[in-house]
Amino acid sequence: MRAQVLRKPGPVESSPLLMEEVEPPTPGRLEVRIKVLACGICLTDKHIIEGEIPLIKSPIIPGHQIVGIIDQLGEGVDRAKMGLLVGIPWLHSTCCHCYYCNMDLENLCDQATFTGYHCNGGYAEYALARIDYLVELEENPDPIKVAPLLCAGVVGYRSYKLSTIKPGQKLGIFGFGSAASLTIQVATNFDVDVEVYTRSLEHRKMALALGATVAEDAMAAPGRNLDAAIMFAPSGDLIRVALQSLRKSGFLAVNAIHTSPIPSMSYDLLYQEKCIKTVTNATREDAREFFDLATSIPIKSTTVSYPLEKANEALVDLKKSKLCGSAVLSMV
Ligand SMILES: [Zn+2]
Ligand SMILES: [Zn+2]
């Protein structure tokens, strides 16, 4: 099969992903093989490919927002699963018995493995997944439109929940990439007043079109008395700005697996019972809840699709914030 393989991390501008012909995978016990139709590109992929997150497996095929059709069953998988359209998220497996798994925090499992990081992902024609960690897609959606929901959507939804925001309150969103453009649709659905702070003029336009009441540069945020904020931009500097935008006892959820360092700051920025919570991965329950909402609202993704061989270019566009919406690799 054709696959984009990472052998050595490097700046995406140097095209670190190599298009190779590799052996298609064979599913093991409780695994299935998926014929990949589309794979969303996540900011986490960029962090892995550029070495901002250390590699665990090398070489690795990245990609963890996979939509495809089950075309081979491993031992122990019900035959009725053959041919189903499914999504594969970031969470590949957990141990199911550690402290965190027992506390409904499987996203923090000590033994968790992740798609496109511990095991090969979806920048390829075929990928493997554990049958009990898949999202079954019931209707007949467009694979390209669904792909970004699998990580950007699900983890954005977890950030929304952890931000403690309530209907009628004022939520700040910092940065407006793929995850933010989906999360704002959850927020407005629950009658939350959303203010978006981002550098990009295109992103501000998109935010207003999706229901934001304010769309400005982040420098306009301090003093806004927000009830809560979600940080989507991987910027330590902006975390300080976001804290200045909160009211007393305001809550900041940071949706990032990696950010630039947070500069030292005065305790005054946190005093008055302000809170910061980092958001780490997502549980299967988050995925189930989010996909139910995505169908009922319904949530619409804006996508820019690229053929598999253009993965490096797509990552450059993502890095330079050139995209409005979500980048998706299309295999069809
Ligand atoms: Zn566990
Ligand atoms: Zn992701």
mmCIF file of C-alpha atoms and ligand atoms in Angstrom:
data_model
loop_
_atom_site.group_PDB
_atom_site.id
_atom_site.type_symbol
_atom_site.label_atom_id
_atom_site.label_comp_id
_atom_site.label_asym_id
_atom_site.label_seq_id
_atom_site.Cartn_x
_atom_site.Cartn_y
_atom_site.Cartn_z
ATOM 1 C CA MET A 1 0.000 0.000 0.000
ATOM 2 C CA ARG A 2 1.040 3.638 -0.356
ATOM 3 C CA ALA A 3 1.835 5.455 2.880
ATOM 4 C CA GLN A 4 3.442 8.666 4.108
ATOM 5 C CA VAL A 5 6.203 7.480 6.439
ATOM 6 C CA LEU A 6 8.099 9.536 9.026
ATOM 7 C CA ARG A 7 11.651 8.236 9.525
ATOM 8 C CA LYS A 8 13.282 11.336 10.955
ATOM 9 C CA PRO A 9 11.437 14.362 12.401
ATOM 10 C CA GLY A 10 12.155 17.751 10.857
ATOM 11 C CA PRO A 11 10.500 21.037 9.881
ATOM 12 C CA VAL A 12 7.508 20.319 7.660
ATOM 13 C CA GLU A 13 8.958 22.713 5.068
ATOM 14 C CA SER A 14 11.763 20.144 4.542
ATOM 15 C CA SER A 15 9.214 17.425 3.599
ATOM 16 C CA PRO A 16 10.031 14.912 6.371
ATOM 17 C CA LEU A 17 7.215 12.576 5.289
ATOM 18 C CA LEU A 18 8.319 10.134 2.599
ATOM 19 C CA MET A 19 5.838 8.517 0.214
ATOM 20 C CA GLU A 20 6.639 4.795 0.349
ATOM 21 C CA GLU A 21 5.210 1.460 -0.720
ATOM 22 C CA VAL A 22 4.798 -0.660 2.419
ATOM 23 C CA GLU A 23 3.174 -3.985 3.339
ATOM 24 C CA PRO A 24 -0.538 -3.542 4.279
ATOM 25 C CA PRO A 25 -1.147 -4.382 7.970
ATOM 26 C CA THR A 26 -2.826 -7.585 9.189
ATOM 27 C CA PRO A 27 -5.306 -7.301 12.080
ATOM 28 C CA GLY A 28 -4.525 -9.146 15.320
ATOM 29 C CA ARG A 29 -6.915 -10.238 18.065
ATOM 30 C CA LEU A 30 -9.827 -7.755 18.515
ATOM 31 C CA GLU A 31 -8.418 -5.609 15.727
ATOM 32 C CA VAL A 32 -9.837 -4.706 12.323
ATOM 33 C CA ARG A 33 -8.238 -3.399 9.175
ATOM 34 C CA ILE A 34 -9.725 -0.241 7.670
ATOM 35 C CA LYS A 35 -9.545 0.795 4.055
ATOM 36 C CA VAL A 36 -8.863 4.495 4.588
ATOM 37 C CA LEU A 37 -11.107 6.941 2.725
ATOM 38 C CA ALA A 38 -9.971 10.130 4.456
ATOM 39 C CA CYS A 39 -7.632 11.174 7.249
ATOM 40 C CA GLY A 40 -7.781 14.559 8.950
ATOM 41 C CA ILE A 41 -4.556 16.400 9.718
ATOM 42 C CA CYS A 42 -4.256 17.482 13.347
ATOM 43 C CA LEU A 43 -1.878 19.977 14.922
ATOM 44 C CA THR A 44 -0.598 17.037 17.009
ATOM 45 C CA ASP A 45 0.613 15.407 13.759
ATOM 46 C CA LYS A 46 2.672 18.511 13.077
ATOM 47 C CA HIS A 47 4.136 18.369 16.608
ATOM 48 C CA ILE A 48 5.082 14.687 16.089
ATOM 49 C CA ILE A 49 6.479 15.226 12.585
ATOM 50 C CA GLU A 50 8.588 18.216 13.647
ATOM 51 C CA GLY A 51 9.878 16.432 16.777
ATOM 52 C CA GLU A 52 8.176 18.784 19.273
ATOM 53 C CA ILE A 53 6.740 15.616 20.810
ATOM 54 C CA PRO A 54 9.389 12.853 21.043
ATOM 55 C CA LEU A 55 8.877 9.818 18.795
ATOM 56 C CA ILE A 56 7.959 6.546 20.518
ATOM 57 C CA LYS A 57 7.993 4.401 17.367
ATOM 58 C CA SER A 58 10.133 4.914 14.300
ATOM 59 C CA PRO A 59 9.452 4.756 11.451
ATOM 60 C CA ILE A 60 5.815 5.772 11.981
ATOM 61 C CA ILE A 61 2.857 6.516 9.728
ATOM 62 C CA PRO A 62 1.048 9.496 11.371
ATOM 63 C CA GLY A 63 -2.661 10.333 11.280
ATOM 64 C CA HIS A 64 -5.409 9.830 13.858
ATOM 65 C CA GLN A 65 -8.614 11.226 12.354
ATOM 66 C CA ILE A 66 -9.338 8.310 10.061
ATOM 67 C CA VAL A 67 -12.570 7.513 8.253
ATOM 68 C CA GLY A 68 -12.787 4.252 6.349
ATOM 69 C CA ILE A 69 -14.450 0.900 5.789
ATOM 70 C CA ILE A 70 -13.679 -2.240 7.772
ATOM 71 C CA ASP A 71 -12.271 -4.681 5.212
ATOM 72 C CA GLN A 72 -10.558 -7.354 7.353
ATOM 73 C CA LEU A 73 -11.404 -8.814 10.766
ATOM 74 C CA GLY A 74 -8.977 -10.068 13.393
ATOM 75 C CA GLU A 75 -9.710 -12.945 15.746
ATOM 76 C CA GLY A 76 -12.595 -12.352 18.160
ATOM 77 C CA VAL A 77 -14.349 -9.663 16.084
ATOM 78 C CA ASP A 78 -18.048 -10.124 15.243
ATOM 79 C CA ARG A 79 -18.468 -10.853 11.509
ATOM 80 C CA ALA A 80 -21.295 -8.302 11.327
ATOM 81 C CA LYS A 81 -18.655 -5.556 11.589
ATOM 82 C CA MET A 82 -17.372 -6.296 8.093
ATOM 83 C CA GLY A 83 -17.999 -3.422 5.678
ATOM 84 C CA LEU A 84 -19.017 -0.870 8.331
ATOM 85 C CA LEU A 85 -18.056 2.768 7.866
ATOM 86 C CA VAL A 86 -16.081 3.785 10.952
ATOM 87 C CA GLY A 87 -13.900 6.510 12.438
ATOM 88 C CA ILE A 88 -10.597 5.924 14.221
ATOM 89 C CA PRO A 89 -9.701 8.508 16.867
ATOM 90 C CA TRP A 90 -6.440 9.385 18.697
ATOM 91 C CA LEU A 91 -7.084 7.016 21.633
ATOM 92 C CA HIS A 92 -6.013 3.611 20.288
ATOM 93 C CA SER A 93 -6.206 1.553 23.494
ATOM 94 C CA THR A 94 -6.117 1.706 27.297
ATOM 95 C CA CYS A 95 -5.369 -0.839 30.022
ATOM 96 C CA CYS A 96 -8.925 -0.688 31.498
ATOM 97 C CA HIS A 97 -7.702 -1.352 35.059
ATOM 98 C CA CYS A 98 -5.345 1.422 36.226
ATOM 99 C CA TYR A 99 -6.338 4.178 38.681
ATOM 100 C CA TYR A 100 -7.355 6.532 35.845
ATOM 101 C CA CYS A 101 -9.300 3.925 33.874
ATOM 102 C CA ASN A 102 -11.241 3.145 37.051
ATOM 103 C CA MET A 103 -11.956 6.863 37.622
ATOM 104 C CA ASP A 104 -13.547 7.397 34.159
ATOM 105 C CA LEU A 105 -10.346 9.150 33.095
ATOM 106 C CA GLU A 106 -9.159 6.646 30.497
ATOM 107 C CA ASN A 107 -7.745 9.614 28.567
ATOM 108 C CA LEU A 108 -5.030 9.698 31.271
ATOM 109 C CA CYS A 109 -4.472 5.898 31.363
ATOM 110 C CA ASP A 110 -0.913 4.993 32.383
ATOM 111 C CA GLN A 111 -0.724 2.468 29.530
ATOM 112 C CA ALA A 112 -2.707 4.368 26.871
ATOM 113 C CA THR A 113 -1.592 4.037 23.262
ATOM 114 C CA PHE A 114 -2.388 6.508 20.508
ATOM 115 C CA THR A 115 -3.108 6.132 16.809
ATOM 116 C CA GLY A 116 -0.365 7.456 14.539
ATOM 117 C CA TYR A 117 2.045 7.652 17.498
ATOM 118 C CA HIS A 118 2.413 4.256 19.239
ATOM 119 C CA CYS A 119 1.070 2.476 16.160
ATOM 120 C CA ASN A 120 0.731 3.382 12.501
ATOM 121 C CA GLY A 121 -2.047 5.794 11.564
ATOM 122 C CA GLY A 122 -4.069 6.942 8.603
ATOM 123 C CA TYR A 123 -1.676 8.733 6.245
ATOM 124 C CA ALA A 124 -1.928 5.492 4.271
ATOM 125 C CA GLU A 125 -4.315 3.358 2.248
ATOM 126 C CA TYR A 126 -4.939 0.936 5.163
ATOM 127 C CA ALA A 127 -4.760 1.196 8.953
ATOM 128 C CA LEU A 128 -5.497 -1.001 11.979
ATOM 129 C CA ALA A 129 -7.750 -0.212 14.922
ATOM 130 C CA ARG A 130 -9.105 -1.930 18.023
ATOM 131 C CA ILE A 131 -12.770 -2.779 17.486
ATOM 132 C CA ASP A 132 -13.788 -1.407 20.914
ATOM 133 C CA TYR A 133 -12.156 2.002 20.326
ATOM 134 C CA LEU A 134 -13.806 2.787 16.984
ATOM 135 C CA VAL A 135 -16.616 5.212 16.303
ATOM 136 C CA GLU A 136 -19.305 3.561 14.164
ATOM 137 C CA LEU A 137 -20.730 6.041 11.665
ATOM 138 C CA GLU A 138 -24.383 5.184 11.234
ATOM 139 C CA GLU A 139 -25.628 7.272 8.383
ATOM 140 C CA ASN A 140 -23.847 7.857 5.126
ATOM 141 C CA PRO A 141 -21.694 10.897 5.722
ATOM 142 C CA ASP A 142 -19.006 12.407 3.527
ATOM 143 C CA PRO A 143 -15.741 10.899 4.895
ATOM 144 C CA ILE A 144 -13.847 14.153 4.309
ATOM 145 C CA LYS A 145 -16.347 16.174 6.349
ATOM 146 C CA VAL A 146 -16.387 13.644 9.206
ATOM 147 C CA ALA A 147 -12.604 13.184 9.560
ATOM 148 C CA PRO A 148 -11.910 16.433 11.504
ATOM 149 C CA LEU A 149 -14.617 15.566 14.029
ATOM 150 C CA LEU A 150 -12.576 12.595 15.269
ATOM 151 C CA CYS A 151 -9.896 14.590 17.117
ATOM 152 C CA ALA A 152 -10.395 18.328 16.583
ATOM 153 C CA GLY A 153 -14.108 17.850 17.299
ATOM 154 C CA VAL A 154 -13.911 15.351 20.157
ATOM 155 C CA VAL A 155 -11.011 16.970 22.055
ATOM 156 C CA GLY A 156 -12.527 20.416 21.434
ATOM 157 C CA TYR A 157 -15.733 19.106 22.979
ATOM 158 C CA ARG A 158 -13.836 17.841 26.028
ATOM 159 C CA SER A 159 -12.254 21.310 26.345
ATOM 160 C CA TYR A 160 -15.705 22.858 26.167
ATOM 161 C CA LYS A 161 -16.924 20.588 28.993
ATOM 162 C CA LEU A 162 -13.839 21.169 31.149
ATOM 163 C CA SER A 163 -14.073 24.947 30.679
ATOM 164 C CA THR A 164 -17.173 24.814 32.965
ATOM 165 C CA ILE A 165 -18.997 27.312 30.694
ATOM 166 C CA LYS A 166 -22.791 27.455 31.077
ATOM 167 C CA PRO A 167 -25.660 28.654 28.849
ATOM 168 C CA GLY A 168 -25.921 32.435 28.809
ATOM 169 C CA GLN A 169 -22.285 32.930 29.861
ATOM 170 C CA LYS A 170 -19.451 34.505 27.892
ATOM 171 C CA LEU A 171 -16.752 32.192 26.475
ATOM 172 C CA GLY A 172 -13.489 33.353 24.919
ATOM 173 C CA ILE A 173 -11.884 31.231 22.213
ATOM 174 C CA PHE A 174 -8.196 31.917 21.537
ATOM 175 C CA GLY A 175 -6.940 30.730 18.149
ATOM 176 C CA PHE A 176 -9.367 29.631 15.439
ATOM 177 C CA GLY A 177 -8.127 26.513 13.665
ATOM 178 C CA SER A 178 -9.901 23.231 13.063
ATOM 179 C CA ALA A 179 -10.870 22.430 16.677
ATOM 180 C CA ALA A 180 -12.104 25.957 17.455
ATOM 181 C CA SER A 181 -14.251 26.083 14.308
ATOM 182 C CA LEU A 182 -16.086 22.953 15.520
ATOM 183 C CA THR A 183 -16.232 23.835 19.232
ATOM 184 C CA ILE A 184 -17.867 27.221 18.562
ATOM 185 C CA GLN A 185 -20.805 25.322 17.040
ATOM 186 C CA VAL A 186 -21.270 23.350 20.268
ATOM 187 C CA ALA A 187 -21.116 26.579 22.307
ATOM 188 C CA THR A 188 -23.625 28.565 20.246
ATOM 189 C CA ASN A 189 -25.952 25.546 20.260
ATOM 190 C CA PHE A 190 -26.058 25.869 24.073
ATOM 191 C CA ASP A 191 -26.690 29.654 23.889
ATOM 192 C CA VAL A 192 -23.201 30.575 25.013
ATOM 193 C CA ASP A 193 -21.996 34.031 23.945
ATOM 194 C CA VAL A 194 -18.684 33.390 22.122
ATOM 195 C CA GLU A 195 -15.853 35.887 21.622
ATOM 196 C CA VAL A 196 -13.019 34.781 19.338
ATOM 197 C CA TYR A 197 -9.480 36.157 19.592
ATOM 198 C CA THR A 198 -7.141 35.375 16.706
ATOM 199 C CA ARG A 199 -4.532 37.114 14.574
ATOM 200 C CA SER A 200 -5.838 35.932 11.201
ATOM 201 C CA LEU A 201 -8.394 38.179 9.483
ATOM 202 C CA GLU A 202 -9.745 35.193 7.542
ATOM 203 C CA HIS A 203 -10.247 33.268 10.777
ATOM 204 C CA ARG A 204 -12.059 36.258 12.318
ATOM 205 C CA LYS A 205 -14.438 36.378 9.348
ATOM 206 C CA MET A 206 -15.115 32.674 9.678
ATOM 207 C CA ALA A 207 -15.710 33.029 13.446
ATOM 208 C CA LEU A 208 -18.320 35.760 12.879
ATOM 209 C CA ALA A 209 -20.021 33.628 10.228
ATOM 210 C CA LEU A 210 -20.194 30.771 12.764
ATOM 211 C CA GLY A 211 -21.902 32.948 15.385
ATOM 212 C CA ALA A 212 -19.146 34.702 17.357
ATOM 213 C CA THR A 213 -20.321 38.040 18.749
ATOM 214 C CA VAL A 214 -16.769 39.434 18.833
ATOM 215 C CA ALA A 215 -13.769 38.538 16.646
ATOM 216 C CA GLU A 216 -10.600 40.495 17.394
ATOM 217 C CA ASP A 217 -6.884 40.210 17.868
ATOM 218 C CA ALA A 218 -5.908 38.631 21.206
ATOM 219 C CA MET A 219 -4.528 41.965 22.390
ATOM 220 C CA ALA A 220 -8.153 43.193 22.644
ATOM 221 C CA ALA A 221 -9.025 40.406 25.111
ATOM 222 C CA PRO A 222 -7.641 41.643 28.467
ATOM 223 C CA GLY A 223 -10.363 43.084 30.684
ATOM 224 C CA ARG A 224 -13.257 41.402 28.824
ATOM 225 C CA ASN A 225 -14.547 39.687 31.977
ATOM 226 C CA LEU A 226 -15.043 36.333 30.296
ATOM 227 C CA ASP A 227 -16.648 33.572 32.376
ATOM 228 C CA ALA A 228 -14.353 31.000 30.755
ATOM 229 C CA ALA A 229 -11.913 30.667 27.901
ATOM 230 C CA ILE A 230 -10.475 27.893 25.774
ATOM 231 C CA MET A 231 -6.926 28.244 24.466
ATOM 232 C CA PHE A 232 -6.547 26.545 21.079
ATOM 233 C CA ALA A 233 -3.378 28.359 19.950
ATOM 234 C CA PRO A 234 -0.202 26.508 21.065
ATOM 235 C CA SER A 235 1.220 29.680 22.605
ATOM 236 C CA GLY A 236 2.458 30.124 26.170
ATOM 237 C CA ASP A 237 2.402 33.919 25.726
ATOM 238 C CA LEU A 238 -1.320 33.828 24.971
ATOM 239 C CA ILE A 239 -2.039 31.882 28.162
ATOM 240 C CA ARG A 240 -1.087 35.031 30.072
ATOM 241 C CA VAL A 241 -3.336 37.141 27.845
ATOM 242 C CA ALA A 242 -6.224 34.705 28.296
ATOM 243 C CA LEU A 243 -5.896 34.898 32.102
ATOM 244 C CA GLN A 244 -6.146 38.697 31.846
ATOM 245 C CA SER A 245 -9.403 38.304 29.896
ATOM 246 C CA LEU A 246 -11.156 36.283 32.637
ATOM 247 C CA ARG A 247 -13.394 37.600 35.350
ATOM 248 C CA LYS A 248 -12.732 36.652 38.976
ATOM 249 C CA SER A 249 -13.072 32.853 39.387
ATOM 250 C CA GLY A 250 -12.922 32.486 35.594
ATOM 251 C CA PHE A 251 -11.745 29.221 34.096
ATOM 252 C CA LEU A 252 -9.192 28.631 31.323
ATOM 253 C CA ALA A 253 -9.082 25.259 29.528
ATOM 254 C CA VAL A 254 -5.944 24.739 27.449
ATOM 255 C CA ASN A 255 -6.569 22.500 24.435
ATOM 256 C CA ALA A 256 -2.982 21.667 23.497
ATOM 257 C CA ILE A 257 -0.669 18.674 23.613
ATOM 258 C CA HIS A 258 2.282 21.047 23.307
ATOM 259 C CA THR A 259 2.755 24.818 23.617
ATOM 260 C CA SER A 260 5.652 27.229 23.563
ATOM 261 C CA PRO A 261 6.914 27.872 27.127
ATOM 262 C CA ILE A 262 4.690 29.952 29.400
ATOM 263 C CA PRO A 263 6.689 33.060 30.370
ATOM 264 C CA SER A 264 7.014 33.744 34.087
ATOM 265 C CA MET A 265 4.045 35.750 35.283
ATOM 266 C CA SER A 266 2.789 37.644 38.261
ATOM 267 C CA TYR A 267 0.664 35.690 40.733
ATOM 268 C CA ASP A 268 -1.903 38.472 40.281
ATOM 269 C CA LEU A 269 -2.872 36.904 36.941
ATOM 270 C CA LEU A 270 -4.136 33.802 38.743
ATOM 271 C CA TYR A 271 -5.239 35.377 42.023
ATOM 272 C CA GLN A 272 -8.988 35.912 42.529
ATOM 273 C CA GLU A 273 -9.637 32.175 42.213
ATOM 274 C CA LYS A 274 -8.905 31.863 38.525
ATOM 275 C CA CYS A 275 -8.199 28.317 37.300
ATOM 276 C CA ILE A 276 -6.226 26.744 34.490
ATOM 277 C CA LYS A 277 -6.940 23.182 33.359
ATOM 278 C CA THR A 278 -5.033 21.449 30.606
ATOM 279 C CA VAL A 279 -6.990 19.125 28.338
ATOM 280 C CA THR A 280 -5.308 15.814 27.621
ATOM 281 C CA ASN A 281 -6.660 13.435 24.958
ATOM 282 C CA ALA A 282 -10.318 12.365 25.169
ATOM 283 C CA THR A 283 -12.304 9.356 26.350
ATOM 284 C CA ARG A 284 -14.558 7.069 24.331
ATOM 285 C CA GLU A 285 -17.494 8.593 26.215
ATOM 286 C CA ASP A 286 -16.450 12.076 24.975
ATOM 287 C CA ALA A 287 -16.476 10.709 21.428
ATOM 288 C CA ARG A 288 -19.927 9.134 21.840
ATOM 289 C CA GLU A 289 -21.415 12.314 23.331
ATOM 290 C CA PHE A 290 -19.814 14.528 20.708
ATOM 291 C CA PHE A 291 -20.923 12.414 17.730
ATOM 292 C CA ASP A 292 -24.507 12.415 19.064
ATOM 293 C CA LEU A 293 -24.361 16.227 19.292
ATOM 294 C CA ALA A 294 -22.655 16.542 15.913
ATOM 295 C CA THR A 295 -25.595 14.705 14.343
ATOM 296 C CA SER A 296 -28.338 16.547 16.224
ATOM 297 C CA ILE A 297 -27.008 20.154 15.938
ATOM 298 C CA PRO A 298 -25.729 19.341 13.184
ATOM 299 C CA ILE A 299 -22.062 20.380 13.267
ATOM 300 C CA LYS A 300 -20.636 21.282 9.872
ATOM 301 C CA SER A 301 -16.922 21.115 9.204
ATOM 302 C CA THR A 302 -15.172 23.317 6.691
ATOM 303 C CA THR A 303 -12.457 21.288 5.015
ATOM 304 C CA VAL A 304 -9.613 21.686 2.571
ATOM 305 C CA SER A 305 -8.691 18.346 1.017
ATOM 306 C CA TYR A 306 -5.327 17.201 -0.303
ATOM 307 C CA PRO A 307 -4.290 13.958 -2.022
ATOM 308 C CA LEU A 308 -2.132 11.625 0.115
ATOM 309 C CA GLU A 309 1.027 12.581 -1.775
ATOM 310 C CA LYS A 310 0.573 16.237 -0.748
ATOM 311 C CA ALA A 311 0.694 15.572 3.031
ATOM 312 C CA ASN A 312 3.837 17.663 3.546
ATOM 313 C CA GLU A 313 2.263 20.631 1.736
ATOM 314 C CA ALA A 314 -0.910 20.334 3.810
ATOM 315 C CA LEU A 315 1.187 20.430 6.997
ATOM 316 C CA VAL A 316 2.997 23.568 5.816
ATOM 317 C CA ASP A 317 -0.368 25.262 5.169
ATOM 318 C CA LEU A 318 -1.536 24.215 8.649
ATOM 319 C CA LYS A 319 1.668 25.516 10.273
ATOM 320 C CA LYS A 320 1.327 28.873 8.535
ATOM 321 C CA SER A 321 -2.362 29.200 9.564
ATOM 322 C CA LYS A 322 -3.220 29.436 5.869
ATOM 323 C CA LEU A 323 -6.254 27.180 6.217
ATOM 324 C CA CYS A 324 -9.801 28.181 7.029
ATOM 325 C CA GLY A 325 -11.147 25.031 8.654
ATOM 326 C CA SER A 326 -9.561 21.585 8.638
ATOM 327 C CA ALA A 327 -7.007 19.938 6.338
ATOM 328 C CA VAL A 328 -7.943 16.411 5.271
ATOM 329 C CA LEU A 329 -6.072 13.846 3.196
ATOM 330 C CA SER A 330 -8.387 12.165 0.715
ATOM 331 C CA MET A 331 -7.743 8.599 -0.478
ATOM 332 C CA VAL A 332 -10.709 8.456 -2.889
HETATM 333 ZN ZN ZN B 1 -5.528 2.453 32.323
HETATM 334 ZN ZN ZN B 2 -5.393 15.252 17.179
#
